[in-house]
CSV table of C-alpha atoms in Angstrom, one decimal:
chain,number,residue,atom,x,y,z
A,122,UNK,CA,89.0,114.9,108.6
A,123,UNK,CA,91.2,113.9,111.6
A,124,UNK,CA,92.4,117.0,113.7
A,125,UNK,CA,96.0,115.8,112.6
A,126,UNK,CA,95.5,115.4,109.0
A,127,UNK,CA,93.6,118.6,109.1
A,128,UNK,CA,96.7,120.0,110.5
A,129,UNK,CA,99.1,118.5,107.9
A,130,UNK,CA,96.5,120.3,105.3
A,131,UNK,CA,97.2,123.6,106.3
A,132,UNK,CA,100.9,122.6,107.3
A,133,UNK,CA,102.3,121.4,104.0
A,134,UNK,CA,99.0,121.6,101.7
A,135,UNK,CA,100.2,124.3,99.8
A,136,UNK,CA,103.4,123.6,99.8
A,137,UNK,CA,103.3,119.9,98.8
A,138,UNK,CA,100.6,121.5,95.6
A,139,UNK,CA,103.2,123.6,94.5
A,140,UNK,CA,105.8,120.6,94.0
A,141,UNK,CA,102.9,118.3,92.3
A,142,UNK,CA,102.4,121.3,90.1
A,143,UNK,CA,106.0,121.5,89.1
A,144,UNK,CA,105.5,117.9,87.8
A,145,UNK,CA,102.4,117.7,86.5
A,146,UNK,CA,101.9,121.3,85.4
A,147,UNK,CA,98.6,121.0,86.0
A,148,UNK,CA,96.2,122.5,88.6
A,149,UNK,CA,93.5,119.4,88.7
A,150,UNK,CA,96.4,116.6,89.0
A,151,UNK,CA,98.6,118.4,90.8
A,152,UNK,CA,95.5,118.2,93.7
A,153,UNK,CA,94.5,114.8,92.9
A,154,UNK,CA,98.6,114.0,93.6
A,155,UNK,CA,98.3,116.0,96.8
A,156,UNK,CA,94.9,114.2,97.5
A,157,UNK,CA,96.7,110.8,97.5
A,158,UNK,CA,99.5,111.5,99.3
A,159,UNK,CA,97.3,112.8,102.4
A,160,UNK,CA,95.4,109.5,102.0
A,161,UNK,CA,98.6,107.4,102.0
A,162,UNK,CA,99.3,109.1,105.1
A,163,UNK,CA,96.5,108.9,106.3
A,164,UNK,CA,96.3,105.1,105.5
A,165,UNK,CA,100.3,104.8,106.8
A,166,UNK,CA,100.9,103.4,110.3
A,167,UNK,CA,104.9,104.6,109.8
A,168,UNK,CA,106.2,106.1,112.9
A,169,UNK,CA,108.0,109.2,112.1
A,170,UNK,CA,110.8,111.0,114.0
A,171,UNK,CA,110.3,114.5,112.8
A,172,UNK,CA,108.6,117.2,111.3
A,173,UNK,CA,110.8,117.1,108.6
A,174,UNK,CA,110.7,113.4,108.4
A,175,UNK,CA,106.8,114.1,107.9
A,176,UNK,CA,107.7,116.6,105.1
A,177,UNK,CA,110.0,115.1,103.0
A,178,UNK,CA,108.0,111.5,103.4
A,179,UNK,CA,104.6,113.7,102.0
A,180,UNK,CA,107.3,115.3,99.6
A,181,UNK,CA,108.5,112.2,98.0
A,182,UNK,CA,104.9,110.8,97.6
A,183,UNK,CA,103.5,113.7,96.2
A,184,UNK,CA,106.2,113.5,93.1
A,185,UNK,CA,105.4,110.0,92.7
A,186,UNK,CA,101.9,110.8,92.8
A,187,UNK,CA,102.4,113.5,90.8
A,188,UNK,CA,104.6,111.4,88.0
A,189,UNK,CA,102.0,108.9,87.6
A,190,UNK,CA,99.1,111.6,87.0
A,191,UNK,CA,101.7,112.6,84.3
A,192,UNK,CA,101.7,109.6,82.6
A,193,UNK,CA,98.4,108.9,82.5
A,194,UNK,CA,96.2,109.3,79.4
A,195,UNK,CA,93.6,111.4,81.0
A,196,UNK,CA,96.2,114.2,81.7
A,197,UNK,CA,96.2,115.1,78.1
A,198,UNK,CA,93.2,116.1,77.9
A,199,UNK,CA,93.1,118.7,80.8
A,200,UNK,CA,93.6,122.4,81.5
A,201,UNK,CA,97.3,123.4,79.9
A,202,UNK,CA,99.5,125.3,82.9
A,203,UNK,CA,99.8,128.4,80.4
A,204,UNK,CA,95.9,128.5,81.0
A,205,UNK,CA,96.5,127.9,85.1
A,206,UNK,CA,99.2,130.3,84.9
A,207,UNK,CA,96.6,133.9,83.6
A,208,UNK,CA,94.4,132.8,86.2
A,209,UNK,CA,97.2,133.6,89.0
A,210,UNK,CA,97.7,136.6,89.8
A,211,UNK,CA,101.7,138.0,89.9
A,212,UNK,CA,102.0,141.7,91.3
A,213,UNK,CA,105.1,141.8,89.7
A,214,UNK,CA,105.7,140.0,86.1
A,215,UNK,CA,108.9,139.3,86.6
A,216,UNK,CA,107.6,135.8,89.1
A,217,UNK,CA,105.4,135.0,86.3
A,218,UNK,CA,108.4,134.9,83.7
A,219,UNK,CA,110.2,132.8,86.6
A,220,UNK,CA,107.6,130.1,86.6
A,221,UNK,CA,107.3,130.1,83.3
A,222,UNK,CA,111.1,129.6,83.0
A,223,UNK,CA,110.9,126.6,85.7
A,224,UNK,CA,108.0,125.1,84.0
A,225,UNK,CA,109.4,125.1,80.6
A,226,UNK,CA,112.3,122.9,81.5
A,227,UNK,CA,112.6,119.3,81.3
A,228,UNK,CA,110.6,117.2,84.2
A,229,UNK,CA,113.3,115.5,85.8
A,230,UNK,CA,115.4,119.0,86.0
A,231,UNK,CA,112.2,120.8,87.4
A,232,UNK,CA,111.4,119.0,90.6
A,233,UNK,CA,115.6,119.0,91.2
A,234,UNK,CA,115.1,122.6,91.1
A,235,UNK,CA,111.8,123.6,92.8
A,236,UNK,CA,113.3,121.0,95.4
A,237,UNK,CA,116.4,123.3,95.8
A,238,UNK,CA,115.3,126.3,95.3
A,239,UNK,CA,111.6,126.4,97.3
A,240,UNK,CA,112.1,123.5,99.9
A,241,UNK,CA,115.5,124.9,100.4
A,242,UNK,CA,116.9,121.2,100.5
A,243,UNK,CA,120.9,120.2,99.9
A,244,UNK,CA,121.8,118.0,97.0
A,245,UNK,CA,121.9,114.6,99.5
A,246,UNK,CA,118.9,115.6,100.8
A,247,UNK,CA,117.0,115.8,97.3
A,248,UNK,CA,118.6,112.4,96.1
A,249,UNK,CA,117.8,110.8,99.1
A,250,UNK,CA,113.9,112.5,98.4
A,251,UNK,CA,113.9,111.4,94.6
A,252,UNK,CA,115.6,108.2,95.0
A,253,UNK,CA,119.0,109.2,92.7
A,254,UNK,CA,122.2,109.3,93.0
A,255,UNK,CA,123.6,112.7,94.4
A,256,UNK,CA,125.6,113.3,91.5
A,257,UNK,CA,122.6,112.8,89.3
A,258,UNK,CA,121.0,115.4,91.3
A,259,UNK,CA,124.3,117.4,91.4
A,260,UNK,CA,124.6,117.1,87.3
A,261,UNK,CA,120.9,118.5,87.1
A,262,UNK,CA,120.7,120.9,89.1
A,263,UNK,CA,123.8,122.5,87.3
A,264,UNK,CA,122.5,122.3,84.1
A,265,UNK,CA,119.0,123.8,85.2
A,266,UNK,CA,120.7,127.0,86.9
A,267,UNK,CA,122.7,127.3,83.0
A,268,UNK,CA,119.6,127.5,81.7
A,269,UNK,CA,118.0,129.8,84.4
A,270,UNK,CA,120.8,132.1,83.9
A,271,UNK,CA,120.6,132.4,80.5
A,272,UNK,CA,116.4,133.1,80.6
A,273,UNK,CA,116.1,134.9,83.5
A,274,UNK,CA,117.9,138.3,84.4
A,275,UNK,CA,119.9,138.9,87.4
A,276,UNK,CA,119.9,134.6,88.2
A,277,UNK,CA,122.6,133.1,89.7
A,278,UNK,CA,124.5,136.4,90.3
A,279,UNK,CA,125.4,135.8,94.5
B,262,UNK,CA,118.5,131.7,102.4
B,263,UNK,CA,120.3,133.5,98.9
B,264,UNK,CA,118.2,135.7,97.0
B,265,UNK,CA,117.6,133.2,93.9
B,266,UNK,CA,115.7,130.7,96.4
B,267,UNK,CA,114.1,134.2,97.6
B,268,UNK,CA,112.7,135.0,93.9
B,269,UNK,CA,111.5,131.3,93.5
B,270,UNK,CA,109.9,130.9,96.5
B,271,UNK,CA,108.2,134.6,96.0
B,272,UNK,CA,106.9,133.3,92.5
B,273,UNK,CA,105.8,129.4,93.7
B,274,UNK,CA,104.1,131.0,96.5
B,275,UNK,CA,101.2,131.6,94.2
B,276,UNK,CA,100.2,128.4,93.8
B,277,UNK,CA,97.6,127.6,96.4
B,278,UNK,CA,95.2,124.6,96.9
B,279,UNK,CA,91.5,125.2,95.8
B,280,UNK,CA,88.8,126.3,98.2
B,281,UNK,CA,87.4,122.8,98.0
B,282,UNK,CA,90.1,121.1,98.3
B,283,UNK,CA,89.3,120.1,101.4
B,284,UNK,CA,85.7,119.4,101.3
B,285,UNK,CA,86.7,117.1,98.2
B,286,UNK,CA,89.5,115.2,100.8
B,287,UNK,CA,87.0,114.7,103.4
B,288,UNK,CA,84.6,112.9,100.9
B,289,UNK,CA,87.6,110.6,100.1
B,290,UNK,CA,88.2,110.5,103.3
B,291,UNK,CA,84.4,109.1,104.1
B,292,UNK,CA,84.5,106.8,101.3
B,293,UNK,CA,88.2,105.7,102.7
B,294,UNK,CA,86.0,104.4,106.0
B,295,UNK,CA,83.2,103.5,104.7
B,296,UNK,CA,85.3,101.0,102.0
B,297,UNK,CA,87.4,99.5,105.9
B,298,UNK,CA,83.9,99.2,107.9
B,299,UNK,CA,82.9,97.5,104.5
B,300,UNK,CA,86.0,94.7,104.6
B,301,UNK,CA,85.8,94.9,108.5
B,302,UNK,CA,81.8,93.2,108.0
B,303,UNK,CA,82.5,90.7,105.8
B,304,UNK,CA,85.6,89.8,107.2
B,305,UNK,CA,83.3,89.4,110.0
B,306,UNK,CA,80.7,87.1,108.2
B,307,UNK,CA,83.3,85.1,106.7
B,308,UNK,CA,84.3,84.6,110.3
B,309,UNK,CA,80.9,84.0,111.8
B,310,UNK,CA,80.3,81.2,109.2
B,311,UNK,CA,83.3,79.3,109.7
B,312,UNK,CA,83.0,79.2,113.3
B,313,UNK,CA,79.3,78.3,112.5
B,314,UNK,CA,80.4,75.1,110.9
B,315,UNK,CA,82.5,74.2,113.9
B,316,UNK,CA,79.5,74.3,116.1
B,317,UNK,CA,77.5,71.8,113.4
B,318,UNK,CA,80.1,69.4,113.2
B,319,UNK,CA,80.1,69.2,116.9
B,320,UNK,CA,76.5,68.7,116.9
B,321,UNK,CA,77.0,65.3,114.8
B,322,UNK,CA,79.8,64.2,117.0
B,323,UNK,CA,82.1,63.7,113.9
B,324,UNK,CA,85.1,61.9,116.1
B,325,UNK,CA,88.1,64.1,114.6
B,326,UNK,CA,87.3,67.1,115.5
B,327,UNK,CA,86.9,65.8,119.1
B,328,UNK,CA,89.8,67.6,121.0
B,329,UNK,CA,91.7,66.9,124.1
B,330,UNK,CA,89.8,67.6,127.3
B,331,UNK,CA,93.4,67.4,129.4
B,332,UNK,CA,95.4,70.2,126.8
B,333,UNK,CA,96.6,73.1,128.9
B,334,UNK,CA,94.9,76.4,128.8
B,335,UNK,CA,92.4,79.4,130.5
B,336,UNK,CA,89.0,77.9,130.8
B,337,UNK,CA,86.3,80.3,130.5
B,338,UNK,CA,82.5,79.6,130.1
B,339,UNK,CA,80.1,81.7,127.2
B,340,UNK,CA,77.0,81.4,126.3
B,341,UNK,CA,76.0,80.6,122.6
B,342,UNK,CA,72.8,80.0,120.4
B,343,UNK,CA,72.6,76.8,119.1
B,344,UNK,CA,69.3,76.3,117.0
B,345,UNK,CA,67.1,79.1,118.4
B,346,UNK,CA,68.3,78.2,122.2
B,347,UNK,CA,71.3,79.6,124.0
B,348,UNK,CA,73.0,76.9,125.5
B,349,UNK,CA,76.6,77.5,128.2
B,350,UNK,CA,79.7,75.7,127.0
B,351,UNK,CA,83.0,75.7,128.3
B,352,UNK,CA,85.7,77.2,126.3
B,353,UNK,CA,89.5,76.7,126.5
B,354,UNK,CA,92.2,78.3,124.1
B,355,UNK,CA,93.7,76.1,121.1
B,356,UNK,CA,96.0,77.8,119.5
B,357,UNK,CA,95.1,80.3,117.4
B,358,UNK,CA,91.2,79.0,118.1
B,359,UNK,CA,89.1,77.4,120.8
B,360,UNK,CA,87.6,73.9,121.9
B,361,UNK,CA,84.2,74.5,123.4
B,362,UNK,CA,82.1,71.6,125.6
B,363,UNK,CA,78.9,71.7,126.5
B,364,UNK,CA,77.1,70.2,129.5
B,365,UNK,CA,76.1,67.5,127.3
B,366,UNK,CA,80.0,66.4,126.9
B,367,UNK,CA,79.3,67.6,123.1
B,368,UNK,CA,82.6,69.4,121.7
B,369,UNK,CA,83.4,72.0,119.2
B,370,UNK,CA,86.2,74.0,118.2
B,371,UNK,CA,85.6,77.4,116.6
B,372,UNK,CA,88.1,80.7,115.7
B,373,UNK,CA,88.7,83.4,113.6
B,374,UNK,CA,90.8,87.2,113.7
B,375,UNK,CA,89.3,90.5,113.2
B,376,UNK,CA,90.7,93.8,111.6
B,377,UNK,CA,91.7,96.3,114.3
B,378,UNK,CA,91.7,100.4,113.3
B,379,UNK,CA,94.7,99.5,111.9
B,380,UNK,CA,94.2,96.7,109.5
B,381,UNK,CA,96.0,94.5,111.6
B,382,UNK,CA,94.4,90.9,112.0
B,383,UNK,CA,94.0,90.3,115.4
B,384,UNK,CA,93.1,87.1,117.0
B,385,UNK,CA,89.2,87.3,118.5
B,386,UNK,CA,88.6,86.4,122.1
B,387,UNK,CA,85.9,83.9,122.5
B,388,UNK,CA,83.8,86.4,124.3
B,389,UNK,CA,84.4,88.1,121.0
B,390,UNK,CA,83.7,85.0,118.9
B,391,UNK,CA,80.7,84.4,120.8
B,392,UNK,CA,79.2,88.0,120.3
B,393,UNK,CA,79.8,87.3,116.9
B,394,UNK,CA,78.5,84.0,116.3
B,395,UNK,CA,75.5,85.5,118.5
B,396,UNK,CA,74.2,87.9,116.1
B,397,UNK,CA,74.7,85.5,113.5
B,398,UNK,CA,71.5,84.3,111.0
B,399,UNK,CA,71.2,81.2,109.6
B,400,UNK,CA,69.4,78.9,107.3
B,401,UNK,CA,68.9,75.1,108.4
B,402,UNK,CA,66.9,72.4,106.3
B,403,UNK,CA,65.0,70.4,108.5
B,404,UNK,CA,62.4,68.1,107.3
B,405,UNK,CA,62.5,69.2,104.0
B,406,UNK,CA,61.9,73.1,105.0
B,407,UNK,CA,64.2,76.1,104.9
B,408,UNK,CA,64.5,77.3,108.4
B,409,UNK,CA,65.7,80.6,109.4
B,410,UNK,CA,67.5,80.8,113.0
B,411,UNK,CA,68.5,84.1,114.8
B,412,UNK,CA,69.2,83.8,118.5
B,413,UNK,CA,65.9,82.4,119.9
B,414,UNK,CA,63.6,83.1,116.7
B,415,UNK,CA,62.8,80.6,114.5
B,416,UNK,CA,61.3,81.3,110.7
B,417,UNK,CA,59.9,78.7,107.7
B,418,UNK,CA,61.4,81.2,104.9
B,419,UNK,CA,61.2,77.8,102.4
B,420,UNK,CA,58.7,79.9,100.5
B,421,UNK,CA,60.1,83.3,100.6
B,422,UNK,CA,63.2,82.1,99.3
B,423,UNK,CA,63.3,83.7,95.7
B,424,UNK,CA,63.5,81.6,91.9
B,425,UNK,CA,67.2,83.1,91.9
B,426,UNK,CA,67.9,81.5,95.2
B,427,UNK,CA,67.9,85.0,97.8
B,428,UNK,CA,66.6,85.7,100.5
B,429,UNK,CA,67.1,89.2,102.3
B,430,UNK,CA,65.3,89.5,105.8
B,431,UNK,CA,65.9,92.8,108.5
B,432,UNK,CA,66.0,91.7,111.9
B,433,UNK,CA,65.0,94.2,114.0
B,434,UNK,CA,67.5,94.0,117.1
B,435,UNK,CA,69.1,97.1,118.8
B,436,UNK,CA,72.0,94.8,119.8
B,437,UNK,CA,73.0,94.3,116.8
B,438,UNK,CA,74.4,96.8,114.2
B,439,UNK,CA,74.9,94.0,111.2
B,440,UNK,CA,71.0,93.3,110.8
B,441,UNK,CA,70.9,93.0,107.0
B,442,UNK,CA,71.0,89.5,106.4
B,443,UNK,CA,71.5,88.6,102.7
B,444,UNK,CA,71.2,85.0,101.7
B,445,UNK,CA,72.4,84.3,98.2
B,446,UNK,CA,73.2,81.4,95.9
B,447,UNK,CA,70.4,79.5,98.4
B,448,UNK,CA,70.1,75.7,97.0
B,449,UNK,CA,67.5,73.0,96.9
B,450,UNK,CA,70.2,71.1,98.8
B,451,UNK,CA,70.4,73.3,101.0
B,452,UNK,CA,73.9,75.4,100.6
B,453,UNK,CA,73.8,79.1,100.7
B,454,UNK,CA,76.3,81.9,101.1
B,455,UNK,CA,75.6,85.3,103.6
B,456,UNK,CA,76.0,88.5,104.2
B,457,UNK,CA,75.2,90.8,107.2
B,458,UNK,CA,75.2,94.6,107.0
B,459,UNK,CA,74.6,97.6,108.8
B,460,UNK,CA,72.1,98.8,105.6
B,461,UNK,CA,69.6,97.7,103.6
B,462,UNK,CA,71.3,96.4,100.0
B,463,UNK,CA,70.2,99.0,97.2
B,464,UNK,CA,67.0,97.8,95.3
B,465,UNK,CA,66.7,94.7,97.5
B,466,UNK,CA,63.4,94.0,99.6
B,467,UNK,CA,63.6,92.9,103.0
B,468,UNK,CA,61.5,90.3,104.9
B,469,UNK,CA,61.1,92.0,108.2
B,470,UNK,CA,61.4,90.1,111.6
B,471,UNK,CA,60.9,91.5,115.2
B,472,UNK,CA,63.1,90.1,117.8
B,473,UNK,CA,60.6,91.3,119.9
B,474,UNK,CA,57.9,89.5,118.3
B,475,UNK,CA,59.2,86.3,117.7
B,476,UNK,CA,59.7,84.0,120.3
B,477,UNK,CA,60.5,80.2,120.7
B,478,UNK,CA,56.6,79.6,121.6
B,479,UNK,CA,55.4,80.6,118.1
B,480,UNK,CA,58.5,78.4,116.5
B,481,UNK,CA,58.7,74.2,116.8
B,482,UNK,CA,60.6,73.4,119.4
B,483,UNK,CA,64.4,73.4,119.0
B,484,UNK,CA,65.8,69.8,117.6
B,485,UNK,CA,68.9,68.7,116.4
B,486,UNK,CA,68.2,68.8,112.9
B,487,UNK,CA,69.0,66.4,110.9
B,488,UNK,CA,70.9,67.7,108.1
B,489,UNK,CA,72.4,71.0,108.9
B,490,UNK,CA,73.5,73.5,106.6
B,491,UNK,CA,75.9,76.2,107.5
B,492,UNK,CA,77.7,79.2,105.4
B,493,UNK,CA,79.1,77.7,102.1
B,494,UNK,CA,79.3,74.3,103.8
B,495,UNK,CA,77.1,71.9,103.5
B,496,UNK,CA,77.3,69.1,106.1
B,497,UNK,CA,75.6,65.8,106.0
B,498,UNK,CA,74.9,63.1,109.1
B,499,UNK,CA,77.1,60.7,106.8
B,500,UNK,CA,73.4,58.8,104.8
């Protein structure tokens, strides 16, 4: 592995697993979306301006990645995130009832969220990301924090 | 940061990449170079052949392919093999190719782009082209036999030529990293299409030839031949 793709592993490896999860809810093609992303970047002679550029160009590949593992037929037949989810372990059980939560809605209002709320991105900023309209991204996001009020205790209180 | 994306992130934060991860990306990796130095060869053979024919045609003196001594350009002189004998021509740039002469007043033109790190096709020098063509094998009929040419080795292979029409021979030259040479689709009339590698093809056996060993003494001596055959091209003298 290149010393700069080796360092874009340990960079955003993690992070860009847990957004491939949120789509495909599924620990083995949640990698394999990771996996291409880091070889399309590694394959990529685009000249980016930033760090973040970096990120949010690995970001939007992995969810693509990630949406096509979802749709293919072989994804059926694999591990169910329930399953992923009791071999994690979550010192306090009210993160596991989070993820659960997150996971349990709808796949377009999930990667709005996790985009939100984990990458710490701005409505513009996720459209721009996803390829919608803001006020798509506006409309679901404010129907995913209903719901995440209504499950989980204490949300959306600030 | 508010304290919902604080809970999120604190939950998400579980989810890690496995251990082998990225021993599994570094495979992908390997076979992600191994797949370009595989494209970057043929490429390369697909290159050598064409610019192969352009040296035959020359050698019959086929009139339209004669080019302009006077058109403007850098001159530069190589040094090629031509039939198991390296012979010095003059090159000059054509375009996106060359014109070659020799000192016999024979002429040529020859070209072809290679794949940089990149991907990019990138027009080959004629040092380049010459390298290339250099460590080229080829098959020639001449009277009625198959002959085998590489640099100054000559080889009858008429009879190691195989029913299906191959022939795979290792040429044992520590100049050259593309020493697998396999011949396929090899006709009675002569046409054939080839291959050069940097390894032996799986299941394949390989006639073995020492550069070392072979020299022009043990071979007939070099004559233009009088129906040559190059890459997928066949190319008659016109009977």
């Amino acid at each position: 592995m290149t010393t700069e793709l080796s360092q874009i592993v340990a960079k955003y490896g993690d992070r860009l697993y847990a957004a491939a999860f949120n789509v495909c809810r599924q620990p083995q093609d949640a990698e394999d979306a990771v996996q291409e992303a880091l070889i399309s970047f590694y394959r990529s002679e685009k000249e980016f301006e930033s760090e973040e550029h970096i990120k949010a160009w690995l970001l939007r590949v992995t969810v693509n990645a990630a949406k096509s593992m979802c749709r293919s037929f072989w994804n059926r037949n694999r591990t169910s995130y329930e399953e992923h989810m009791d071999s994690l372990t979550f010192e306090d059980p009210s993160d596991r009832t989070l993820m659960d939560v997150v996971l349990r809605l709808p796949e377009k209002y999930r990667i709005v969220v996790h985009l939100h709320y984990y990458e710490g991105y701005k409505t513009r900023e996720i459209a721009e990301i996803l390829g919608l309209s803001e006020n798509t991204v506006k409309t679901r996001l404010l129907q995913s924090r209903k719901r995440l009020k209504t499950e989980l205790e204490g949300w959306g209180n600030e | 940061m508010n304290k919902d994306q604080e809970r999120y992130q604190k939950s998400f934060q579980k989810l890690h990449l496995s251990e082998d991860f990225r021993e599994r990306l570094d495979a992908r990796l390997e076979k992600e170079r191994e797949d370009k130095e595989m494209k970057k060869t043929t490429f390369l053979g697909m290159t050598r052949a064409a610019a192969a024919v352009a040296v035959c045609t020359a050698v019959f003196g086929v009139g339209g392919i004669c080019y302009a001594a006077d058109v403007g350009g850098i001159r530069t002189k190589i040094e090629i093999w031509r039939y198991g004998e390296k012979s010095e021509v003059e090159v000059e740039a054509d375009g996106m190719g060359y014109t070659w002469t020799d000192e016999n007043g024979e002429t040529g033109g020859f070209g072809g782009v290679i794949m940089d790190e990149n991907g990019n096709d990138v027009v080959m020098s004629a040092e380049e082209l010459a390298e290339h063509m250099n460590n080229d094998c080829t098959l020639r009929m001449k009277d009625g036999r198959m002959i085998l040419y590489y640099k100054n080795l000559r080889e009858d292979m008429t009879d190691r030529i195989s029913p299906e029409g191959t022939l795979h021979v290792h040429i044992n030259d520590p100049l050259n990293p593309y020493t697998y040479f396999n011949f396929e689709e090899v006709t009675p009339d002569g046409s054939y299409h080839c291959s050069s590698w940097d390894k032996p093809e799986d299941g394949a056996v390989y006639i073995e030839l020492d550069a070392a060993e072979l020299s022009s003494e043990d071979a007939p001596a070099a004559e233009r031949p009088e129906n040559v055959v190059e890459g997928t091209y066949v190319i008659s003298d016109g009977e």
